[in-house]
């Protein structure tokens, strides 16, 4: 169980450390890329600070398709090296984060007019298994038309030719980010959310010991601080060029190309798939995922050029209509309508621009740019490849520092992942679910908590027992224990942090939280000692997010 704190209640202490210590690396951006770099660097013995202008995982890293995947579609684009690398990474990330990266069986229907025929799908999935060194029990299985219909009775049959079953890994992107960051903090990194990098003052000679000074603003207290570090790494995702623009060199050479991806969420009973599906969007030869999770199914994604405000991407009516149409074309009896949509999210891919390429054709490869002033920026890439991306960045920094330190993260488990095998994790979950069932807690709720917190679930259970005398119900005791955990160990500052990034409730349980978010705010206000104005501000902020995910109803393209 966790033996360190990472709490907004200690912000001042962390700022003291940030402003007094001297670091080897300052990482800007608390998404999965920044979190991965912080963990890699600190585990090699470097002194690391990380700042995030909003909440951790607030950017793209809470708004992806939430898959750790080998990228079957990159095979279609013949990006063999990328498929192999992310395929191998998939296995490593699963081993290191077993509670939050879980095997997910996926059905690939093969249809007339689809992007891959029967032979090519079979060969493609085989190559995928081969490149990614997939374990025997998770290798692809090709199905006849009849078998495919049996595997998924909701599929359209008139154009169906066959199917393939294969495995991907499902994750919760924001939780993977926070678990990675917690692990970096446990190793000695200093990480702060609500802390924005605003100006650089680079050392003349960083490679020979020069120290750069970066100004950051605590956006809670509005105070400015200077952070001293040998190197500054810009891992700001869609904001990489915004930061490059405040560097003396500005944005030169390669630049970002942002594309927007939207997902919609419908109640599970409205699209009750037997397993996840990766299906063709017939008119434009793209592909979409439909993924059942808890009581809902989420579907996506779109891929369109984005030139709007980087801070506020959101689903528009046309995005939702596109996904609904694609889903109804493949699962015609379901007849989803706009009224079935209960939540959405929209994220921006921070891709590297390539002349003449459409959004879906742009490579997902990551690239590192080093400016003449010394700013090291990393762009492109995927959630799945974050560990390898971090390794490349930290290798570069070690080379500049003339230190040879080997990357250790291939065998470094993240917080909560204290399990040697999937079987051990399952046994852990089943034992907890069984014992709590007798106390009236639904097994599904225990499993969801276990997949959120892994072995740290035991802290929450113990706390819930301790709190049960002072709460109205056992469910309330668990809720309060979860809040106390998030406050003590996950740097939760606001209501949105808890309901969106730490627990995903806005996306996956929106109807339920429409009733109880004021109660949750009340509990958080006590635990975090919010002032009345803070409480009002955080409630208002969450209500805006709550409305934003359904604002597409009003936005005609
Ligand atoms: P971000 O998560 O955006 O993090 C950057 C952070 O920097 C932000 O939190 C931001 O607030 C912070 N920041 C910016 N400026 C400053 C500043 N001045 N000071 C401090 N902090 C700052 N990949 C997969 O592997 N699997 C998938 O299923 C998948 N699906 C996707 C679906 C969609 C719709 C999208 C958009 C992407 C998907 N991806 C997927 C890609 C993946 O999500 C991204 O590559 C990854 O999340 C990018 O992480 P990041 O840390 O680079 O950026």
Coordinates of C-alpha atoms and ligand atoms in Angstrom, one line a residue:
X1 CA 0.0 0.0 0.0
X2 CA 1.0 3.6 -0.6
X3 CA 3.4 5.0 1.9
X4 CA 3.9 8.6 0.7
X5 CA 1.6 11.6 0.3
X6 CA 0.8 13.6 -2.8
X7 CA -1.7 16.1 -1.6
X8 CA -3.0 19.6 -2.4
X9 CA -2.9 20.1 1.3
X10 CA 0.9 20.3 1.0
X11 CA 1.1 22.7 -2.0
X12 CA 3.1 25.3 -0.1
X13 CA 5.8 22.7 0.8
X14 CA 6.0 21.5 -2.8
X15 CA 6.4 25.1 -4.0
X16 CA 9.2 25.6 -1.4
X17 CA 11.0 22.6 -2.9
X18 CA 10.4 23.8 -6.4
X19 CA 11.8 27.2 -5.8
X20 CA 14.7 26.2 -3.5
X21 CA 16.1 23.1 -5.1
X22 CA 18.0 22.8 -8.4
X23 CA 16.8 20.1 -10.8
X24 CA 18.4 18.2 -13.6
X25 CA 15.1 18.3 -15.6
X26 CA 12.0 20.5 -15.4
X27 CA 9.2 18.8 -17.3
X28 CA 6.4 21.0 -18.6
X29 CA 3.1 19.2 -19.0
X30 CA 1.4 16.7 -16.8
X31 CA -0.1 14.4 -19.4
X32 CA 1.1 10.9 -20.1
X33 CA 4.1 12.1 -22.0
X34 CA 5.3 14.4 -19.2
X35 CA 4.5 11.8 -16.5
X36 CA 6.4 9.1 -18.4
X37 CA 9.5 11.4 -18.7
X38 CA 9.4 12.3 -15.0
X39 CA 9.2 8.7 -14.0
X40 CA 12.0 7.6 -16.4
X41 CA 14.3 10.4 -15.3
X42 CA 13.8 10.1 -11.6
X43 CA 14.2 6.4 -11.7
X44 CA 17.6 6.9 -13.3
X45 CA 18.6 9.1 -10.4
X46 CA 18.0 12.5 -11.9
X47 CA 16.5 15.3 -10.0
X48 CA 13.1 16.0 -11.5
X49 CA 10.4 18.7 -11.3
X50 CA 7.1 18.6 -13.3
X51 CA 4.5 21.4 -13.7
X52 CA 1.1 21.2 -15.2
X53 CA -0.9 24.3 -15.9
X54 CA -4.3 22.7 -15.1
X55 CA -4.9 19.3 -13.6
X56 CA -2.8 16.3 -14.4
X57 CA -4.1 14.6 -17.5
X58 CA -6.4 17.5 -18.2
X59 CA -5.3 17.7 -21.9
X60 CA -5.4 14.9 -24.4
X61 CA -4.5 12.3 -21.8
X62 CA -8.0 12.1 -20.4
X63 CA -9.8 12.3 -23.8
X64 CA -8.4 9.5 -25.9
X65 CA -10.0 6.2 -27.0
X66 CA -8.4 4.7 -23.8
X67 CA -6.7 1.8 -25.6
X68 CA -3.2 0.6 -25.2
X69 CA -3.0 -0.8 -28.7
X70 CA -0.7 -1.9 -31.4
X71 CA -2.5 0.3 -34.0
X72 CA -3.9 -2.2 -36.5
X73 CA -4.6 0.7 -38.8
X74 CA -0.9 1.7 -39.0
X75 CA -0.3 -1.7 -40.6
X76 CA -2.6 -0.5 -43.4
X77 CA -0.4 2.5 -43.8
X78 CA 2.7 0.2 -43.8
X79 CA 4.1 1.8 -40.7
X80 CA 5.7 -1.5 -39.7
X81 CA 8.3 0.0 -37.2
X82 CA 5.6 1.9 -35.4
X83 CA 3.3 -1.2 -35.2
X84 CA 6.2 -3.3 -33.9
X85 CA 7.2 -0.7 -31.3
X86 CA 3.8 0.1 -29.9
X87 CA 2.9 -3.6 -30.1
X88 CA 5.8 -4.5 -27.9
X89 CA 5.2 -1.5 -25.6
X90 CA 1.6 -2.7 -25.2
X91 CA 2.9 -5.8 -23.4
X92 CA 5.3 -3.8 -21.2
X93 CA 2.7 -1.3 -20.2
X94 CA 0.3 -4.1 -19.3
X95 CA 2.8 -5.8 -17.1
X96 CA 3.7 -2.6 -15.3
X97 CA 0.1 -1.4 -14.8
X98 CA -2.0 -4.5 -14.5
X99 CA -4.9 -2.9 -12.7
X100 CA -5.4 -0.1 -15.2
X101 CA -4.4 -1.8 -18.5
X102 CA -6.6 -4.8 -19.1
X103 CA -6.9 -7.2 -22.0
X104 CA -9.9 -6.4 -24.2
X105 CA -11.3 -8.9 -26.7
X106 CA -12.1 -7.1 -30.0
X107 CA -14.2 -8.1 -32.9
X108 CA -13.2 -7.0 -36.4
X109 CA -16.1 -7.5 -38.8
X110 CA -15.1 -8.0 -42.4
X111 CA -17.6 -6.5 -44.7
X112 CA -18.2 -5.7 -48.4
X113 CA -16.7 -2.3 -49.2
X114 CA -14.7 -2.4 -46.0
X115 CA -11.1 -1.3 -45.7
X116 CA -9.6 -4.8 -45.5
X117 CA -10.8 -8.0 -47.2
X118 CA -10.8 -11.4 -45.7
X119 CA -7.3 -12.4 -46.8
X120 CA -5.8 -9.1 -45.9
X121 CA -7.5 -9.0 -42.4
X122 CA -6.3 -12.5 -41.6
X123 CA -2.8 -11.7 -42.8
X124 CA -2.8 -8.2 -41.1
X125 CA -3.9 -9.7 -37.8
X126 CA -1.3 -12.4 -38.1
X127 CA 1.4 -9.9 -38.8
X128 CA 0.1 -7.8 -35.9
X129 CA 0.4 -10.8 -33.5
X130 CA 3.9 -11.5 -34.9
X131 CA 5.2 -8.0 -34.7
X132 CA 3.8 -7.4 -31.2
X133 CA 5.0 -10.8 -30.0
X134 CA 1.4 -11.5 -28.7
X135 CA 1.0 -14.3 -26.1
X136 CA -0.5 -17.5 -27.5
X137 CA -3.9 -17.2 -25.8
X138 CA -4.4 -13.7 -27.1
X139 CA -3.6 -14.5 -30.8
X140 CA -6.1 -13.7 -33.5
X141 CA -8.8 -16.1 -34.4
X142 CA -10.5 -15.8 -37.8
X143 CA -14.2 -16.5 -37.9
X144 CA -16.6 -17.5 -40.7
X145 CA -19.6 -15.4 -41.4
X146 CA -21.8 -17.6 -39.3
X147 CA -19.4 -17.6 -36.4
X148 CA -19.1 -13.8 -36.7
X149 CA -22.9 -13.5 -36.5
X150 CA -22.9 -15.7 -33.4
X151 CA -20.1 -13.7 -31.8
X152 CA -22.0 -10.4 -32.4
X153 CA -25.7 -10.8 -33.0
X154 CA -26.2 -7.0 -33.5
X155 CA -24.0 -6.9 -36.6
X156 CA -25.4 -6.1 -40.0
X157 CA -25.5 -9.4 -41.9
X158 CA -26.2 -8.4 -45.6
X159 CA -22.6 -7.1 -46.2
X160 CA -20.9 -9.3 -43.6
X161 CA -18.3 -11.7 -45.0
X162 CA -16.3 -12.9 -42.0
X163 CA -14.7 -11.6 -38.8
X164 CA -11.6 -11.7 -36.7
X165 CA -11.2 -11.8 -33.0
X166 CA -8.1 -10.3 -31.5
X167 CA -6.9 -8.6 -28.3
X168 CA -6.2 -5.0 -27.5
X169 CA -5.7 -3.5 -24.0
X170 CA -8.3 -1.2 -22.4
X171 CA -7.1 1.5 -20.1
X172 CA -8.2 4.7 -18.3
X173 CA -5.8 7.2 -19.8
X174 CA -6.1 9.7 -16.9
X175 CA -5.6 7.0 -14.3
X176 CA -2.6 5.6 -16.1
X177 CA -1.2 9.2 -16.1
X178 CA -1.8 9.7 -12.4
X179 CA -0.4 6.3 -11.4
X180 CA 2.7 7.0 -13.4
X181 CA 3.1 10.4 -11.8
X182 CA 2.5 9.0 -8.3
X183 CA 5.3 6.5 -9.0
X184 CA 7.6 9.4 -10.1
X185 CA 6.7 11.3 -6.9
X186 CA 7.4 8.2 -4.8
X187 CA 10.8 8.1 -6.3
X188 CA 11.5 11.7 -5.4
X189 CA 10.1 13.9 -8.2
X190 CA 8.3 17.1 -7.3
X191 CA 5.1 17.5 -9.3
X192 CA 2.5 20.3 -9.2
X193 CA -0.8 20.8 -10.9
X194 CA -2.3 24.2 -11.4
X195 CA 1.2 25.6 -12.1
X196 CA 1.8 27.2 -15.5
X197 CA 5.2 27.8 -17.1
X198 CA 5.1 31.4 -18.3
X199 CA 8.6 32.4 -19.3
X200 CA 12.0 31.0 -20.0
X201 CA 15.5 32.3 -19.3
X202 CA 17.9 29.7 -20.7
X203 CA 21.4 29.2 -19.6
X204 CA 24.1 30.0 -22.2
X205 CA 25.9 26.7 -21.6
X206 CA 23.5 24.1 -20.2
X207 CA 25.6 21.2 -21.5
X208 CA 28.5 22.4 -19.3
X209 CA 26.6 23.0 -16.1
X210 CA 24.7 26.2 -16.9
X211 CA 21.4 26.6 -15.1
X212 CA 18.2 27.8 -16.8
X213 CA 15.5 29.7 -14.9
X214 CA 11.8 29.1 -15.8
X215 CA 9.1 31.3 -14.4
X216 CA 5.9 29.4 -13.3
X217 CA 2.7 30.7 -11.9
X218 CA 0.7 29.0 -9.1
X219 CA -2.8 29.5 -10.6
X220 CA -4.4 28.9 -7.2
X221 CA -2.5 31.6 -5.3
X222 CA -1.5 33.6 -8.4
X223 CA 2.1 33.7 -7.1
X224 CA 5.1 33.4 -9.4
X225 CA 8.1 31.2 -8.7
X226 CA 11.4 30.6 -10.5
X227 CA 12.5 27.0 -11.1
X228 CA 16.2 26.3 -11.6
X229 CA 17.1 23.3 -13.8
X230 CA 19.8 22.2 -16.2
X231 CA 17.3 21.2 -18.9
X232 CA 13.7 22.0 -19.7
X233 CA 11.5 19.5 -21.5
X234 CA 8.4 20.7 -23.2
X235 CA 5.9 17.9 -23.1
X236 CA 2.9 20.1 -23.5
X237 CA 1.0 18.0 -26.0
X238 CA -1.3 20.3 -28.1
X239 CA 0.4 23.3 -26.4
X240 CA 4.0 22.3 -27.5
X241 CA 4.1 25.2 -30.1
X242 CA 2.5 27.7 -27.7
X243 CA 5.5 27.1 -25.4
X244 CA 8.0 27.1 -28.3
X245 CA 6.5 30.5 -29.2
X246 CA 7.6 32.0 -25.9
X247 CA 11.2 30.6 -26.4
X248 CA 13.6 33.0 -28.0
X249 CA 13.8 30.9 -31.2
X250 CA 10.0 30.8 -31.7
X251 CA 8.4 28.0 -33.8
X252 CA 10.8 27.1 -36.5
X253 CA 11.0 24.1 -38.8
X254 CA 8.6 21.4 -37.9
X255 CA 5.3 22.4 -36.3
X256 CA 2.2 20.8 -34.8
X257 CA -0.9 19.8 -36.7
X258 CA -3.9 19.4 -34.4
X259 CA -6.7 17.1 -35.2
X260 CA -9.8 16.6 -33.1
X261 CA -11.3 13.3 -32.0
X262 CA -14.7 12.9 -30.5
X263 CA -16.3 10.0 -28.6
X264 CA -19.9 9.6 -27.6
X265 CA -21.3 7.6 -24.7
X266 CA -24.6 5.7 -24.8
X267 CA -26.3 3.5 -22.1
X268 CA -25.0 -0.1 -22.4
X269 CA -28.5 -1.4 -23.0
X270 CA -28.8 0.8 -26.1
X271 CA -25.7 -0.8 -27.7
X272 CA -25.2 -4.0 -25.7
X273 CA -22.3 -5.6 -27.6
X274 CA -21.0 -9.0 -26.7
X275 CA -17.4 -7.6 -26.8
X276 CA -15.7 -4.5 -28.1
X277 CA -15.7 -3.9 -31.9
X278 CA -13.5 -2.2 -34.4
X279 CA -15.6 -1.5 -37.4
X280 CA -15.5 0.2 -40.8
X281 CA -17.1 3.6 -41.3
X282 CA -18.3 2.7 -44.8
X283 CA -18.5 6.0 -46.7
X284 CA -15.0 7.3 -45.8
X285 CA -13.0 4.1 -45.2
X286 CA -12.1 5.1 -41.7
X287 CA -12.6 2.9 -38.7
X288 CA -14.4 3.3 -35.3
X289 CA -14.2 1.6 -31.9
X290 CA -17.3 0.7 -29.8
X291 CA -16.2 -0.3 -26.3
X292 CA -18.5 -1.5 -23.5
X293 CA -17.5 -0.3 -20.1
X294 CA -19.4 -0.4 -16.8
X295 CA -23.0 0.5 -17.6
X296 CA -22.2 2.3 -20.9
X297 CA -20.8 1.8 -24.4
X298 CA -18.5 4.5 -25.8
X299 CA -18.0 4.9 -29.5
X300 CA -15.4 6.9 -31.5
X301 CA -13.5 8.5 -32.9
X302 CA -13.6 11.3 -35.4
X303 CA -10.5 12.8 -36.9
X304 CA -10.8 16.3 -38.3
X305 CA -8.5 19.3 -38.6
X306 CA -8.7 21.6 -35.7
X307 CA -7.9 25.3 -35.7
X308 CA -10.1 26.5 -32.8
X309 CA -9.1 27.3 -29.2
X310 CA -6.7 24.6 -27.9
X311 CA -8.1 24.9 -24.4
X312 CA -11.8 24.1 -25.3
X313 CA -12.2 21.5 -27.9
X314 CA -15.7 20.0 -27.8
X315 CA -18.1 17.7 -29.6
X316 CA -20.2 19.4 -32.2
X317 CA -23.5 18.2 -33.6
X318 CA -21.9 17.0 -36.9
X319 CA -19.3 14.9 -34.9
X320 CA -22.1 13.2 -33.0
X321 CA -24.2 12.6 -36.1
X322 CA -21.2 11.1 -37.9
X323 CA -20.6 8.5 -35.1
X324 CA -24.3 7.7 -34.8
X325 CA -24.6 7.2 -38.5
X326 CA -21.5 5.0 -38.6
X327 CA -22.8 2.9 -35.7
X328 CA -26.3 2.5 -37.1
X329 CA -24.8 1.4 -40.5
X330 CA -22.9 -1.4 -38.8
X331 CA -25.5 -2.3 -36.1
X332 CA -28.8 -1.4 -37.9
X333 CA -31.3 -2.8 -35.4
X334 CA -30.0 -0.6 -32.7
X335 CA -31.2 2.6 -34.3
X336 CA -29.3 5.0 -32.0
X337 CA -30.5 8.6 -32.0
X338 CA -29.1 11.8 -30.6
X339 CA -31.4 11.3 -27.6
X340 CA -29.4 8.2 -26.6
X341 CA -26.2 10.1 -26.1
X342 CA -25.5 10.7 -22.4
X343 CA -22.0 12.1 -22.5
X344 CA -19.2 12.9 -24.9
X345 CA -15.5 14.0 -24.9
X346 CA -13.3 15.6 -27.4
X347 CA -9.5 15.6 -27.5
X348 CA -6.8 17.0 -29.7
X349 CA -4.0 14.9 -31.3
X350 CA -0.7 16.8 -31.1
X351 CA 0.6 15.4 -34.4
X352 CA 3.6 16.7 -36.4
X353 CA 2.5 18.5 -39.6
X354 CA 3.3 16.8 -42.9
X355 CA 2.4 18.7 -46.1
X356 CA -0.5 17.4 -48.1
X357 CA -1.6 14.7 -45.6
X358 CA -5.2 14.4 -44.4
X359 CA -5.9 14.0 -40.6
X360 CA -6.1 10.2 -40.7
X361 CA -3.0 9.9 -42.9
X362 CA -0.7 12.0 -40.6
X363 CA 1.9 9.8 -38.9
X364 CA 1.5 9.1 -35.2
X365 CA 5.2 8.9 -34.8
X366 CA 6.8 11.0 -32.1
X367 CA 9.6 13.5 -32.8
X368 CA 12.0 15.5 -30.6
X369 CA 12.9 19.0 -31.5
X370 CA 15.8 20.8 -29.7
X371 CA 15.8 24.6 -30.0
X372 CA 19.1 26.6 -30.2
X373 CA 18.3 28.0 -26.7
X374 CA 18.1 24.5 -25.4
X375 CA 14.3 23.8 -25.0
X376 CA 13.7 20.1 -25.7
X377 CA 10.2 19.6 -27.1
X378 CA 8.5 16.3 -27.8
X379 CA 5.4 16.0 -30.0
X380 CA 3.4 13.3 -31.8
X381 CA 3.3 9.8 -30.5
X382 CA 0.6 7.9 -28.6
X383 CA -0.5 7.0 -25.1
X384 CA 0.6 3.4 -25.9
X385 CA 4.2 4.5 -26.7
X386 CA 4.7 6.9 -23.8
X387 CA 7.3 4.8 -22.0
X388 CA 9.5 4.5 -25.1
X389 CA 9.0 8.2 -25.9
X390 CA 10.2 9.0 -22.3
X391 CA 13.2 6.8 -22.8
X392 CA 14.3 8.6 -25.9
X393 CA 13.9 12.0 -24.2
X394 CA 15.8 11.0 -21.1
X395 CA 18.5 9.2 -23.1
X396 CA 19.0 12.6 -24.9
X397 CA 19.3 14.5 -21.6
X398 CA 21.7 11.9 -20.2
X399 CA 23.8 12.2 -23.3
X400 CA 23.9 16.0 -22.9
X401 CA 24.8 15.6 -19.2
X402 CA 27.5 13.1 -20.2
X403 CA 26.1 10.6 -17.9
X404 CA 25.4 7.0 -18.9
X405 CA 22.3 5.8 -17.0
X406 CA 20.3 2.9 -18.2
X407 CA 16.5 3.2 -18.6
X408 CA 14.8 1.2 -15.9
X409 CA 11.1 1.6 -16.7
X410 CA 10.6 -1.6 -18.7
X411 CA 10.4 -3.4 -15.3
X412 CA 9.0 -0.7 -13.1
X413 CA 5.5 -1.2 -11.9
X414 CA 3.3 1.9 -11.4
X415 CA 1.5 2.7 -8.1
X416 CA -1.3 0.2 -7.4
X417 CA 0.1 -2.5 -9.8
X418 CA 1.5 -4.9 -7.2
X419 CA 0.5 -8.0 -9.1
X420 CA 2.6 -10.6 -10.8
X421 CA 0.0 -11.8 -13.2
X422 CA -3.5 -11.1 -14.4
X423 CA -4.7 -14.1 -12.5
X424 CA -3.3 -12.7 -9.3
X425 CA -5.1 -9.4 -9.9
X426 CA -8.4 -11.2 -10.7
X427 CA -8.1 -13.2 -7.5
X428 CA -7.4 -10.0 -5.5
X429 CA -10.6 -8.4 -7.0
X430 CA -12.7 -11.5 -6.5
X431 CA -11.7 -11.8 -2.9
X432 CA -12.5 -8.2 -2.1
X433 CA -15.8 -8.4 -4.1
X434 CA -16.8 -11.5 -2.2
X435 CA -16.1 -10.1 1.3
X436 CA -17.7 -6.8 0.6
X437 CA -20.8 -8.4 -0.9
X438 CA -21.8 -9.6 2.6
X439 CA -21.7 -5.9 3.7
X440 CA -24.1 -4.9 0.9
X441 CA -21.5 -3.4 -1.6
X442 CA -22.2 -4.6 -5.2
X443 CA -19.4 -6.7 -6.6
X444 CA -19.4 -4.6 -9.8
X445 CA -18.7 -1.5 -7.7
X446 CA -15.8 -3.2 -5.9
X447 CA -14.3 -4.4 -9.2
X448 CA -14.6 -0.9 -10.7
X449 CA -12.8 0.5 -7.6
X450 CA -10.1 -2.2 -7.9
X451 CA -9.6 -1.4 -11.6
X452 CA -9.2 2.3 -10.6
X453 CA -6.8 1.9 -7.6
X454 CA -5.3 -1.6 -7.8
X455 CA -3.7 -2.7 -4.6
X456 CA -4.5 0.8 -3.1
X457 CA -8.1 -0.4 -2.9
X458 CA -7.2 -1.9 0.5
X459 CA -6.5 1.6 1.8
X460 CA -10.0 2.7 0.7
X461 CA -11.6 -0.4 2.2
X462 CA -9.9 0.2 5.5
X463 CA -10.8 3.8 5.5
X464 CA -14.5 3.1 4.6
X465 CA -14.7 0.7 7.6
X466 CA -13.3 3.4 9.8
X467 CA -15.7 6.0 8.5
X468 CA -18.9 3.8 8.4
X469 CA -20.0 5.0 11.9
X470 CA -20.1 8.6 10.8
X471 CA -21.8 8.1 7.4
X472 CA -25.4 7.4 6.5
X473 CA -24.7 4.3 4.4
X474 CA -21.8 2.0 3.5
X475 CA -21.9 3.4 -0.1
X476 CA -21.4 6.8 1.4
X477 CA -18.5 5.6 3.5
X478 CA -16.8 4.2 0.4
X479 CA -17.4 7.5 -1.5
X480 CA -15.9 9.5 1.4
X481 CA -13.0 7.1 1.6
X482 CA -12.4 7.5 -2.1
X483 CA -12.4 11.2 -1.8
X484 CA -10.0 11.1 1.2
X485 CA -7.7 8.8 -0.9
X486 CA -7.7 11.3 -3.8
X487 CA -7.0 14.2 -1.5
X488 CA -4.2 12.4 0.4
X489 CA -2.4 10.7 -2.5
X490 CA -3.6 12.0 -5.9
X491 CA -3.3 15.8 -5.6
X492 CA -7.0 16.4 -6.2
X493 CA -7.7 20.2 -5.9
X494 CA -11.1 20.7 -7.5
X495 CA -14.5 18.9 -7.9
X496 CA -13.7 18.5 -11.6
X497 CA -10.4 16.8 -10.8
X498 CA -12.2 14.1 -8.9
X499 CA -15.2 13.7 -11.1
X500 CA -13.4 13.8 -14.4
X501 CA -9.7 12.9 -14.2
X502 CA -9.5 10.7 -11.1
X503 CA -12.7 8.7 -11.5
X504 CA -14.1 9.3 -15.0
X505 CA -17.6 9.8 -13.6
X506 CA -18.5 12.7 -15.9
X507 CA -18.1 10.5 -18.9
X508 CA -19.2 7.1 -17.6
X509 CA -21.8 7.9 -14.9
X510 CA -23.2 11.3 -16.0
X511 CA -26.8 10.7 -15.2
X512 CA -26.0 9.4 -11.7
X513 CA -23.7 12.3 -10.8
X514 CA -26.3 14.8 -12.0
X515 CA -28.0 14.0 -8.7
X516 CA -25.1 13.7 -6.3
X517 CA -22.3 16.1 -7.4
X518 CA -23.4 18.8 -4.8
X519 CA -23.1 16.1 -2.1
X520 CA -19.6 15.2 -3.4
X521 CA -18.6 18.9 -3.4
X522 CA -19.8 19.1 0.2
X523 CA -17.6 16.2 1.2
X524 CA -14.6 17.6 -0.7
X525 CA -15.0 21.0 0.8
X526 CA -14.7 19.6 4.3
X527 CA -11.7 17.3 3.4
X528 CA -9.8 20.1 1.6
X529 CA -11.0 23.0 3.8
X530 CA -12.2 25.0 0.8
X531 CA -13.3 28.6 1.6
X532 CA -16.9 29.4 0.5
X533 CA -15.6 31.2 -2.5
X534 CA -13.4 28.3 -3.5
X535 CA -16.4 26.0 -3.2
X536 CA -18.5 28.2 -5.3
X537 CA -15.8 28.5 -7.9
X538 CA -15.2 24.7 -8.1
X539 CA -18.9 24.0 -8.3
X540 CA -19.3 26.5 -11.1
X541 CA -16.3 25.0 -13.0
X542 CA -17.7 21.5 -12.7
X543 CA -21.2 22.6 -13.8
X544 CA -19.6 24.2 -16.9
X545 CA -17.9 20.9 -17.7
X546 CA -21.1 19.0 -17.1
X547 CA -22.9 21.2 -19.6
X548 CA -20.0 21.3 -22.1
X549 CA -20.1 17.5 -22.8
X550 CA -23.7 17.9 -24.0
X551 CA -23.3 21.4 -25.6
X552 CA -23.1 19.7 -29.1
X553 CA -26.9 19.7 -29.1
X554 CA -26.7 23.4 -29.7
X555 CA -23.6 23.6 -32.0
X556 CA -24.6 23.2 -35.7
X557 CA -21.5 23.0 -37.9
Ligands
LIG1 P1 -1.5 16.1 -23.0 O1 -2.2 15.0 -22.4 O2 -2.4 17.1 -23.7 O3 -0.6 16.8 -21.9 C1 0.0 18.1 -22.1 C2 -0.2 18.9 -20.9 O4 0.6 20.0 -20.9 C3 -1.7 19.4 -20.7 O5 -2.3 18.7 -19.6 C4 -1.5 20.9 -20.6 O6 -2.4 21.4 -19.6 C5 -0.1 21.0 -20.1 N1 0.5 22.3 -20.4 C6 0.3 23.0 -21.6 N2 1.0 24.2 -21.5 C7 1.5 24.3 -20.3 C8 2.3 25.3 -19.5 N3 2.6 26.4 -20.1 N4 2.6 25.0 -18.3 C9 2.3 23.8 -17.7 N5 1.6 22.8 -18.3 C10 1.2 23.1 -19.6 N6 -3.3 7.0 -28.1 C11 -3.3 5.6 -27.8 O7 -2.2 5.1 -27.6 N7 -4.4 4.9 -27.7 C12 -5.6 5.5 -28.0 O8 -6.7 4.8 -27.8 C13 -5.7 6.9 -28.4 N8 -6.8 7.4 -28.7 C14 -6.9 8.8 -29.0 C15 -8.1 9.3 -29.3 C16 -8.2 10.7 -29.5 C17 -9.5 11.3 -29.8 C18 -7.0 11.5 -29.3 C19 -7.1 13.0 -29.5 C20 -5.8 10.9 -29.1 C21 -5.7 9.6 -28.9 N9 -4.5 8.9 -28.6 C22 -4.4 7.6 -28.4 C23 -3.2 9.7 -28.5 C24 -2.9 10.0 -27.1 O9 -4.1 10.3 -26.3 C25 -2.0 11.2 -27.0 O10 -0.8 11.0 -27.8 C26 -1.5 11.5 -25.6 O11 -2.5 11.6 -24.7 C27 -0.7 12.9 -25.6 O12 -0.3 13.1 -24.3 P2 0.6 14.3 -23.9 O13 1.0 14.2 -22.5 O14 1.7 14.5 -25.0 O15 -0.4 15.6 -24.1

